[in-house]
XYZ file of C-alpha atoms in Angstrom:
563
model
C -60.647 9.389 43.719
C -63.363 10.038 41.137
C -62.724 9.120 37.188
C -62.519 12.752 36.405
C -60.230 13.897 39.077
C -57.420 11.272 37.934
C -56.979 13.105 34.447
C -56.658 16.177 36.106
C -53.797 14.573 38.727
C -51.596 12.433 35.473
C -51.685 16.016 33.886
C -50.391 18.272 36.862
C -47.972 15.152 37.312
C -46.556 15.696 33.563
C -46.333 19.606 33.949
C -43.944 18.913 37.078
C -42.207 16.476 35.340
C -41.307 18.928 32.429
C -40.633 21.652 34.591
C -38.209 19.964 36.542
C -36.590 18.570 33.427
C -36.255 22.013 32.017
C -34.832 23.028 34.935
C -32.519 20.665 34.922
C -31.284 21.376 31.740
C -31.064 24.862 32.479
C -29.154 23.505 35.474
C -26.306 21.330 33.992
C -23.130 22.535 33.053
C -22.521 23.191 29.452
C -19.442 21.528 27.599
C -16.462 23.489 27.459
C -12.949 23.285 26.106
C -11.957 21.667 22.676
C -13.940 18.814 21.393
C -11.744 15.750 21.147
C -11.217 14.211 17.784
C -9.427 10.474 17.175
C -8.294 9.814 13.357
C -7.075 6.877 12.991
C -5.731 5.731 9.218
C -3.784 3.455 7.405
C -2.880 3.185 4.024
C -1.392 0.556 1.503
C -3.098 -2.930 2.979
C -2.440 -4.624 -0.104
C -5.197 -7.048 0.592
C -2.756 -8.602 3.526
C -5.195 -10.524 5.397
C -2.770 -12.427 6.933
C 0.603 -11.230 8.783
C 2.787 -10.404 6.178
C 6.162 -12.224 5.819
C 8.254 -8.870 5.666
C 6.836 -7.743 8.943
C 8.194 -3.530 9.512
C 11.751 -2.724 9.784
C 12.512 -0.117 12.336
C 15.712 0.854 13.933
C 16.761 -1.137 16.902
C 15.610 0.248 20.298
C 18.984 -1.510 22.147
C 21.500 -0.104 19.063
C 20.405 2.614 17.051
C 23.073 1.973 14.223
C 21.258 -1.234 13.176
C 17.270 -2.224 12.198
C 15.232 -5.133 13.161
C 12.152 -6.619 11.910
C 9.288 -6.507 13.830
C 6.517 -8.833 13.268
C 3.693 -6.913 12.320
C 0.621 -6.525 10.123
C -2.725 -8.407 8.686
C -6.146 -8.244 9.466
C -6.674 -10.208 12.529
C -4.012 -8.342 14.563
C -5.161 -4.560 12.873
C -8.857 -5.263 13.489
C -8.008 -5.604 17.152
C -5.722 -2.269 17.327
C -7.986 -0.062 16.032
C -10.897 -1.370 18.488
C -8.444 -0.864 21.336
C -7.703 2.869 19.941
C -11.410 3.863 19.573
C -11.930 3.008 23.018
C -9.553 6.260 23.839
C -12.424 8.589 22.069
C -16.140 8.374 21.616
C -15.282 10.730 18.843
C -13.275 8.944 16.012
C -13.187 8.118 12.588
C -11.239 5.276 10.869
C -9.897 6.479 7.250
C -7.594 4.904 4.934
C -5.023 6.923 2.325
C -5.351 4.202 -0.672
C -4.135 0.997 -2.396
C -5.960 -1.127 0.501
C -6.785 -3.912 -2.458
C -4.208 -4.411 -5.672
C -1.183 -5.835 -5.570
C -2.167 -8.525 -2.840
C -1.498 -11.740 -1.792
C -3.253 -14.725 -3.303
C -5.964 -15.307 -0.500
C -7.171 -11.988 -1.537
C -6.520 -11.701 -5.406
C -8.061 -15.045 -5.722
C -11.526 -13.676 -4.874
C -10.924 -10.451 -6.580
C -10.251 -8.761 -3.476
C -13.483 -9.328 -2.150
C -12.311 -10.864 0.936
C -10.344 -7.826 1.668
C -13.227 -5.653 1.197
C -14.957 -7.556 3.266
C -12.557 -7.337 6.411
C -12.257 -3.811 6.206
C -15.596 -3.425 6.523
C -15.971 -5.758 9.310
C -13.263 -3.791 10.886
C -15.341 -0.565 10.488
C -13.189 1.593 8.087
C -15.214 4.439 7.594
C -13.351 6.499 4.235
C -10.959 5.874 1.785
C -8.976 7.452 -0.901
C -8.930 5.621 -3.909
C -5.128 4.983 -4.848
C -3.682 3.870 -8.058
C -4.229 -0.245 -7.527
C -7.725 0.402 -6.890
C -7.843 1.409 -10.530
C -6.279 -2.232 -11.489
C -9.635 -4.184 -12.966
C -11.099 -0.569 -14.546
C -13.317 1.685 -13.192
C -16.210 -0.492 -13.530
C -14.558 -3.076 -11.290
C -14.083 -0.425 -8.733
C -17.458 0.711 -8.719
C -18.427 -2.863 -8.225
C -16.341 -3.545 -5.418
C -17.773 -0.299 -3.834
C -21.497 -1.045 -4.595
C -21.922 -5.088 -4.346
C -22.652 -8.143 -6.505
C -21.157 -10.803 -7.834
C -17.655 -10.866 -10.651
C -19.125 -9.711 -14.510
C -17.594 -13.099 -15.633
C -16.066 -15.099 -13.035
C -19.395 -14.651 -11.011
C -19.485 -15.031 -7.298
C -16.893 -17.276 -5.830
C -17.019 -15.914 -1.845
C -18.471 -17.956 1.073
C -21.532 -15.222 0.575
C -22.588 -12.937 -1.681
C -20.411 -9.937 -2.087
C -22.436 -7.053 -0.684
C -19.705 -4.317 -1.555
C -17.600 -2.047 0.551
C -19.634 -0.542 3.845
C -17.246 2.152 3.824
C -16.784 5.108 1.068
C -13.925 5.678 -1.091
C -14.039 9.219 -2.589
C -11.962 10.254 -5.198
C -11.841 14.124 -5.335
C -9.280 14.478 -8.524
C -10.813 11.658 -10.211
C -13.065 12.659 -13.002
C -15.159 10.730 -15.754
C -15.048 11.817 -18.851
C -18.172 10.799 -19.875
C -20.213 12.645 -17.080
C -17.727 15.598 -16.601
C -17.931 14.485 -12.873
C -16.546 12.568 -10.134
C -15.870 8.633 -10.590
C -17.218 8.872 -7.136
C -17.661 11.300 -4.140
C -15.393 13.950 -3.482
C -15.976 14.548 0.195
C -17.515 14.008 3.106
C -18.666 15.807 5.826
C -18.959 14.137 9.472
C -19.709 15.841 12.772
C -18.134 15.280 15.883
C -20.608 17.071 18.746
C -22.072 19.273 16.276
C -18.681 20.627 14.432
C -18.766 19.347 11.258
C -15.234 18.155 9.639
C -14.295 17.658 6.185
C -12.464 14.531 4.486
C -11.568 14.723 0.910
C -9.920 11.377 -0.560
C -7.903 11.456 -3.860
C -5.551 9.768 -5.803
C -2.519 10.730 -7.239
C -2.368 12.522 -10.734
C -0.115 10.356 -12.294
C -2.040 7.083 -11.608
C -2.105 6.761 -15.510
C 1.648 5.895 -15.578
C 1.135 3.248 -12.739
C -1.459 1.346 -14.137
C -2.097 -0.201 -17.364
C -3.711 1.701 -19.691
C -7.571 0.050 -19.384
C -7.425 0.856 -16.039
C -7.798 3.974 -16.452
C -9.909 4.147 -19.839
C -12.489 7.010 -19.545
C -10.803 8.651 -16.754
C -9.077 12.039 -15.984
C -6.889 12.809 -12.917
C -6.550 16.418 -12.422
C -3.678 18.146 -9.806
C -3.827 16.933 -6.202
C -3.454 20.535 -5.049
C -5.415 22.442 -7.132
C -8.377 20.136 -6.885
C -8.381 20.281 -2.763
C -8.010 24.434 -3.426
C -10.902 24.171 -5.370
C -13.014 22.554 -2.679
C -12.268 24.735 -0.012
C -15.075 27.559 -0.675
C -17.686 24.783 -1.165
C -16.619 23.281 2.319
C -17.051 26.158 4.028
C -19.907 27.266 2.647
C -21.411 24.188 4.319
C -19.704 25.494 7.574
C -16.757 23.115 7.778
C -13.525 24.810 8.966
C -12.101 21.793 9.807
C -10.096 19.807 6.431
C -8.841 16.277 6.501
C -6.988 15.707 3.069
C -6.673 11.608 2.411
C -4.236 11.363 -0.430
C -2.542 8.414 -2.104
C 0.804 10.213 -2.466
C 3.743 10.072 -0.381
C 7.524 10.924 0.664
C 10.716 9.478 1.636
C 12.309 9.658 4.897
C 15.094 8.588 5.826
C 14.412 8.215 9.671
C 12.357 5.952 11.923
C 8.420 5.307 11.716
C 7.873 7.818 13.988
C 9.765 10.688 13.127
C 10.232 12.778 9.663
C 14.134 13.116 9.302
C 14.666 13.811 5.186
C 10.950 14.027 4.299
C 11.499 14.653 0.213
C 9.402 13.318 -2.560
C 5.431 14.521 -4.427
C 3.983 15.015 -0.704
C 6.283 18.018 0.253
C 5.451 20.149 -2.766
C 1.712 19.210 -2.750
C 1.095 20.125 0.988
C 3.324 23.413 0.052
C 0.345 24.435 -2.383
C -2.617 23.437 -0.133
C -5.073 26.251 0.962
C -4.236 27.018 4.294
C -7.973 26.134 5.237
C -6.322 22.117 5.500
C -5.291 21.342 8.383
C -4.096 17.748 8.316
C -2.883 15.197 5.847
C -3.035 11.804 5.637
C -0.829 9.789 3.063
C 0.192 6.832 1.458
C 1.725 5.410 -1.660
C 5.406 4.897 -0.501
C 4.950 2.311 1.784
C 7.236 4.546 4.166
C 5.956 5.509 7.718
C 6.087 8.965 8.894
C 4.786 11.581 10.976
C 5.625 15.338 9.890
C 5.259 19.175 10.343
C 5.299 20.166 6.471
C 4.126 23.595 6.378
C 2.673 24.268 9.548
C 0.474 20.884 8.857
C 0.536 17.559 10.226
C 1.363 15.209 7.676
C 1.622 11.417 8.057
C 2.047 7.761 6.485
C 1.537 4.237 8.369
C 4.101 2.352 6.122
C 1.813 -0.610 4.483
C 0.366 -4.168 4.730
C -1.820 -2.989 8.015
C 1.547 -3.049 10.262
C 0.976 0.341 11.447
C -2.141 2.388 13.089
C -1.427 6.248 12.292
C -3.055 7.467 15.732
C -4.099 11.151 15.136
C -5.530 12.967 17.806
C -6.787 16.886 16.886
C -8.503 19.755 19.220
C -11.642 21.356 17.344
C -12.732 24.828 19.168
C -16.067 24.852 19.711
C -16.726 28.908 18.499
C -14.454 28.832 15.121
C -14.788 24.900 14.375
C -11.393 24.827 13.025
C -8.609 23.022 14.515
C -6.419 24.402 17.214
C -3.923 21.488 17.201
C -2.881 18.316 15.647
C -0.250 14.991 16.989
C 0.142 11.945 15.564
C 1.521 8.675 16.790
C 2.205 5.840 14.431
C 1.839 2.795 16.080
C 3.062 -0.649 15.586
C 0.189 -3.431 14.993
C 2.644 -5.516 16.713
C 1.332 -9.752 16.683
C 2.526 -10.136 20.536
C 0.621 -7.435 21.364
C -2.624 -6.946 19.391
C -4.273 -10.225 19.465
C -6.101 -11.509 16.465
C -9.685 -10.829 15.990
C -12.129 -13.956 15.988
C -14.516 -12.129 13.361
C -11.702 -11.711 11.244
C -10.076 -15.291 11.729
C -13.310 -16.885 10.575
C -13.674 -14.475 8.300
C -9.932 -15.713 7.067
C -10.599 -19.363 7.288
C -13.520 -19.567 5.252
C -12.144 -18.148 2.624
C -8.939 -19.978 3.076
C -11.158 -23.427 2.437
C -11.917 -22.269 -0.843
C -8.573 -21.331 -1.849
C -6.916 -24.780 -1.126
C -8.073 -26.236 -4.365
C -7.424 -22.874 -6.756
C -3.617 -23.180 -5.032
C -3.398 -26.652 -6.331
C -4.627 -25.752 -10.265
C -1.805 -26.978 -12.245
C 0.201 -23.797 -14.299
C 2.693 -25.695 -16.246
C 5.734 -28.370 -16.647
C 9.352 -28.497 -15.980
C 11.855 -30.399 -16.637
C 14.401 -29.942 -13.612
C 14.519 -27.879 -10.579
C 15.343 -24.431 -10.275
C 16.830 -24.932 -6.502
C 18.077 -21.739 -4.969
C 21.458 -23.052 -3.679
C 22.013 -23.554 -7.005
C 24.558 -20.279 -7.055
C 27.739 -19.636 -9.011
C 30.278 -18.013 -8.105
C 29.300 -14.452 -8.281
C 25.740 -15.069 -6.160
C 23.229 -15.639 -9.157
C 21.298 -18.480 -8.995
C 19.209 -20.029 -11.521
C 15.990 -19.659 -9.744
C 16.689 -15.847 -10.151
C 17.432 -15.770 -13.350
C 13.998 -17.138 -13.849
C 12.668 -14.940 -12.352
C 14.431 -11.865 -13.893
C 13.295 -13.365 -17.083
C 9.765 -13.716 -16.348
C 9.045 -10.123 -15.580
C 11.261 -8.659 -18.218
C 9.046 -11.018 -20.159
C 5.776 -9.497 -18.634
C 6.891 -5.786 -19.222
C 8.747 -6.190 -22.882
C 6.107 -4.851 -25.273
C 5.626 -1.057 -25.097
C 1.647 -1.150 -23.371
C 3.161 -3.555 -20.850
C 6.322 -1.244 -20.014
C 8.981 -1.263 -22.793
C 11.323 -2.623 -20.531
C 14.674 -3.977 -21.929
C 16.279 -5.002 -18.492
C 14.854 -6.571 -15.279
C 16.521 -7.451 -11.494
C 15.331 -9.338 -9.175
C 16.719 -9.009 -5.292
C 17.655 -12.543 -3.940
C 15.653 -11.630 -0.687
C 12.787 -11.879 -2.349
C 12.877 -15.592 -3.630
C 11.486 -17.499 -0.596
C 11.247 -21.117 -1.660
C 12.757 -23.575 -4.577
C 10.977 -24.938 -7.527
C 11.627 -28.666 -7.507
C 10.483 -30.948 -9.524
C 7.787 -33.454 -9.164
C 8.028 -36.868 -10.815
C 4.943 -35.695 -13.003
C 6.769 -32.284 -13.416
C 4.343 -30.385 -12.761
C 4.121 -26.952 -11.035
C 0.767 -25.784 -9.073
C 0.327 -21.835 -8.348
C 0.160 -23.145 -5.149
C 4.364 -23.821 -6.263
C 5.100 -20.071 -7.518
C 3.060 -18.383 -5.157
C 5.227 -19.809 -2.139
C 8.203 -18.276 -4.157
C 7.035 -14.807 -3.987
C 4.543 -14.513 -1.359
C 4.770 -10.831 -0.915
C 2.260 -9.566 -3.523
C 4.856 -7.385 -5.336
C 3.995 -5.399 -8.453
C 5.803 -5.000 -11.544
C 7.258 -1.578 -11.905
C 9.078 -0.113 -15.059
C 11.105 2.788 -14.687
C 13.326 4.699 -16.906
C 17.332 4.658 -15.407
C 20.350 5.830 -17.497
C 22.985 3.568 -17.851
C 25.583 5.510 -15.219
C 22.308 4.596 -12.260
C 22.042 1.104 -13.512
C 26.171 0.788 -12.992
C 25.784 2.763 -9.880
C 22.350 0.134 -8.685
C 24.851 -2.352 -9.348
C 27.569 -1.335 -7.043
C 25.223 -0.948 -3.855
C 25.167 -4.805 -4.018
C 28.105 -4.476 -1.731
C 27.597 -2.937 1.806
C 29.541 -2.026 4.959
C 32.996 -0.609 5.864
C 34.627 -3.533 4.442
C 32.350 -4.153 1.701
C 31.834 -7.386 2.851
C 27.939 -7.566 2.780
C 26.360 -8.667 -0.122
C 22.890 -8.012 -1.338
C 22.507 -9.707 -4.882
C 20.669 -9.054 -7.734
C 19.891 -11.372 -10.495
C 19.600 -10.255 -13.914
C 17.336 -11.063 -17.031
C 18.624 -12.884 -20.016
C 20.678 -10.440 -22.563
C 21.941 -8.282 -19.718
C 25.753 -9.230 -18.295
C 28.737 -7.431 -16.710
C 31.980 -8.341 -14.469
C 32.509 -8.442 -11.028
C 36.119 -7.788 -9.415
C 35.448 -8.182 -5.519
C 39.050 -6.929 -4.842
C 38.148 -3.404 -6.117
C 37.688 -1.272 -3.668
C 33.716 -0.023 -3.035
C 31.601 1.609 -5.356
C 34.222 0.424 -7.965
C 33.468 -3.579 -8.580
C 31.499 -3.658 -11.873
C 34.107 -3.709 -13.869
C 34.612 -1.016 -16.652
C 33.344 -1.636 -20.044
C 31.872 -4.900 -19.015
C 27.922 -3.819 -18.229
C 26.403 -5.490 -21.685
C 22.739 -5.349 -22.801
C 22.262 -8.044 -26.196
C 26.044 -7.513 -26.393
C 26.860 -3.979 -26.873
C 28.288 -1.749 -23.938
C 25.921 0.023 -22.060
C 25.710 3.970 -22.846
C 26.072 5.761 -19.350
C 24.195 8.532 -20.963
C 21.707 6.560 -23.053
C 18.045 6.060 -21.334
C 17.317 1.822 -20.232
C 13.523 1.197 -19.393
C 14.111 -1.705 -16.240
C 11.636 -3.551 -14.477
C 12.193 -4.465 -10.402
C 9.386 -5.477 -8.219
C 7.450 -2.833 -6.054
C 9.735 -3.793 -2.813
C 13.026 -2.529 -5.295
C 11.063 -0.204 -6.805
C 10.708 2.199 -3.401
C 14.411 1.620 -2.224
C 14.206 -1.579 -0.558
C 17.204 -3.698 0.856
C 18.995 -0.962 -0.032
C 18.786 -0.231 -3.683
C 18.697 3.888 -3.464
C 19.198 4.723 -6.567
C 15.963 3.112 -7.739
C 13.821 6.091 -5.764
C 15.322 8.143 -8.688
C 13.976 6.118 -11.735
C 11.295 8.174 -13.969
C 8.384 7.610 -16.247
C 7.159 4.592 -13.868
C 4.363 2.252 -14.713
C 3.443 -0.264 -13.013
C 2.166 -3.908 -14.388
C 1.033 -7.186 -13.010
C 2.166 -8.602 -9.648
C 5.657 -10.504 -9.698
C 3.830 -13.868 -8.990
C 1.697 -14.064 -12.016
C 4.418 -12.843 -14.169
C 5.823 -16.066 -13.181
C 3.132 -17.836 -13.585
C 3.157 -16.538 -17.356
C 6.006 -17.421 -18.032
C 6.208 -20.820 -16.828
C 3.152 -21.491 -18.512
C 4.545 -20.322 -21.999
C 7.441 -22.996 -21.924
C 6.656 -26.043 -21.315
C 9.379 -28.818 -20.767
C 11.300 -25.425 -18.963
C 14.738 -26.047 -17.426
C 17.395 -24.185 -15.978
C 20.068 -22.474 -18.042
C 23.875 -21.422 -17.440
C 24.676 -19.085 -14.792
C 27.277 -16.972 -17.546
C 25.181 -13.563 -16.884
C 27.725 -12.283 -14.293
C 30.893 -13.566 -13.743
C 33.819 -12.603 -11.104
C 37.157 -11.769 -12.132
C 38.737 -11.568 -8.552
């Protein structure tokens, strides 16, 4: 074969080789049928890297008339989950509906949620609304945590530098004042085999009664509804038919995690005035788990702390690019079955080593122990009453709250305070007391709900289950146990400072975030207006412990039985 004719050979060689792949893609069958789309979201983390405590309550599988608690939850176990889930779908995306830092426990908080950050991104969240917690530290702080580097004054305190989130949070109804624009994106647009699909993120409009007031310095939040209205034409000018609405807002049901019996609260009303164009929603805010038709739209909520995956599966048609259909699953990040994540456990443990000596940092004195079987005869202990004190303490002046009353649920108090022989108390001490990275939230109650909040203390037919609340100093009543139910407080003896308590008068009271939303019962507490929410429960504590030095524990005369 001469030089020349070998040129002439390679290039009759290519030809073929491009005619037959031509053909062949003339040849092969194109794709038909809906393209498959996998959402998967949660919402509410709460920086719980670690299984939280509380687990999820759901109703009991064997008898339907009573709940159990299902351990559930935390990074290494939810990491793991949502790796299993993607492998049902080449086309997903992993959102969020808000609050995944504020509010958390100390490994997180320590490191100004950092680590959190960090595992979420390792995880491979993808979008985020921004909720109200994210709005804790000030915009600046957000934008930091979104962006990278180290703490403005606290500096860099991680295992490595603190490269920011990997994900986006976009904050459609969020606007700065100074720019007349977004805090950050509004959207995003993501294709799944060609169809593009929109995902807006907000937050809810009144995040400026949740969080303190520097939080939100600079910053306007404008209607949840209007503003996703207002976005429609621009998305679909850009060819998206298909609208994913991430919102940190949220309803109460009153069924199981996986159905939608009772839906009420801000979601039903805000999905009501969404454009048509939207086709699903995912929430968050009321640490309740859902999944519901509201309006023709799909509509759900994976309770918090990472202990449920929302699994969200929608059909896209390949002509209109809308959707043709939308089902949910919520499902259960259960510990037995998901197991943990090794990227996240080292993750976990590094920053775990670092914590260790910032858990032993000395907060204050005492003088005696504040021991929790240390309970008169009406259920209040003085451990509670310490603690009722503390966050009426942290909410008192008007920026802080205005609150005049606090209650604290005896659930929540997981350890004593005992005294060392140097008498001193560690955070390491108060933290173990109230693990559960509970906010402060002030509400506004009228006397007759704080009366009736009192009398769902007793449960049951017989009225023989007690769940206690302890009460701040100031505040007292009567208890006659003999009284049939809903009638034990005894009339004329609720007292705030001394004088009778007004059933029509307005109270501002402080509970913790579990309380706040209902929990262990407390109903009438969903109904409380004007809410604003304040420092977690734990550092409240911490305050107050560190205020008084030489602290020890007082009478238990608050509430007293007459039976």
């Amino acid at each position: 074969m001469s030089l020349k004719s070998k040129p002439h050979r390679l290039i009759l060689a290519l030809a073929s080789t491009l005619l037959l792949g031509a053909c062949a893609t003339q040849m092969a069958p194109q794709a038909s049928g809906p393209v498959q789309v996998k959402v998967l979201a949660i919402n509410d983390f709460h920086g719980n890297l670690e299984t939280p405590p509380s687990g999820i309550r759901i109703r009991d599988p064997k008898d339907p008339s009573k709940t159990i608690t299902v351990p559930a939850g935390g990074a290494e176990h939810l990491a793991t989950a949502v790796a299993e889930l993607r492998k049902r779908n080449p086309n997903h995306v992993f959102v969020a509906a808000g609050d995944l830092i504020g509010g958390s426990p100390l490994l997180s908080s320590l490191f100004h949620d950092e680590p959190t950050i960090e595992s979420l991104s390792l995880m491979g969240l993808h979008l985020s609304a921004v909720g109200n917690h994210e709005f804790d530290a000030g915009k600046e702080e957000l934008l930091r945590r979104q962006k990278g580097g180290c703490h403005p004054t606290e500096g860099c305190k991680g295992p490595q530098p603190f490269k920011g989130a990997s994900f986006k949070y976009l904050a459609a109804s969020t606007i700065d004042e100074a720019t007349g624009k977004t805090l950050l994106p509004a959207y995003e647009i993501r294709r799944f085999e060609g169809i593009p699909v929109g995902f807006i993120g907000l937050t809810l409009k009144s995040t400026p009664e949740l969080v303190t007031p520097t939080g939100v310095a600079g910053l306007r939040f404008e209607d949840e509804a209007e503003t996703v209205n207002k976005l429609v034409p621009e998305l679909r000018a850009k060819g998206v038919e298909a609208i994913v609405v991430m919102i940190h807002e949220g309803g109460f049901p009153t069924g199981d995690y996986n159905e939608c019996a009772g839906i009420s609260g801000p979601i039903v009303d805000i999905v009501k005035k969404l454009d048509k164009a939207v086709d699903l929603i995912v929430s968050g805010h009321t640490h309740r788990a859902y999944q519901c038709q509201i309006d023709g739209r799909l509509v759900t909520s994976g309770d918090r702390y990472g202990t449920i995956v929302s699994e969200i599966d929608l059909q896209l048609d390949r002509t209109t690019r809308d959707v043709i259909s939308a089902s949910a699953n919520n499902v259960i990040v259960r510990t037995e079955q998901f197991a943990k994540d090794p990227a996240q456990t080292s993750l976990i443990a590094a920053y775990k080593s670092l914590a260790a000596p910032l858990e032993r940092r000395v907060i204050g004195r005492i003088e005696a122990s504040f021991a929790r079987d240390n309970i008169s005869r009406a259920g209040s202990t003085v451990l509670g009453q310490l603690i009722a004190d503390a966050q009426l303490a942290a909410t008192t002046k008007p920026a802080d709250g205005g609150a005049v009353i606090a209650f604290m649920n005896a659930g929540g108090v997981r350890a004593d305070l005992l005294r060392r022989p140097s008498g001193e108390v560690t955070f390491g001490d108060v933290y173990a007391i109230q693990p559960f990275g509970n906010m402060l939230t002030t509400m506004t109650l009228s006397g007759a709900q704080i009366i009736a909040l009192l009398e769902q203390q007793w449960r049951g037919n017989d009225g023989n289950q007690i769940v206690t609340l302890h009460v701040s100093a100031g505040f007292s009543y009567s208890q006659d146990r003999s009284r049939p139910l809903g009638s034990r407080v005894v009339p004329g003896s609720v007292k705030l400072n001394g004088k009778p308590l007004d059933p029509n008068a307005s109270y501002r009271v402080t509970v913790n975030s579990f309380l706040a939303s209902g929990g262990d019962g407390f109903r009438v507490l969903n109904e409380g207006k004007d809410r604003r929410m304040g420092m977690l429960d734990v550092e409240a504590l911490e305050r107050h412990i560190a205020s008084q030095p030489g602290l020890k524990p007082g009478p238990l005369d608050r509430v007293t039985r007459v039976d």
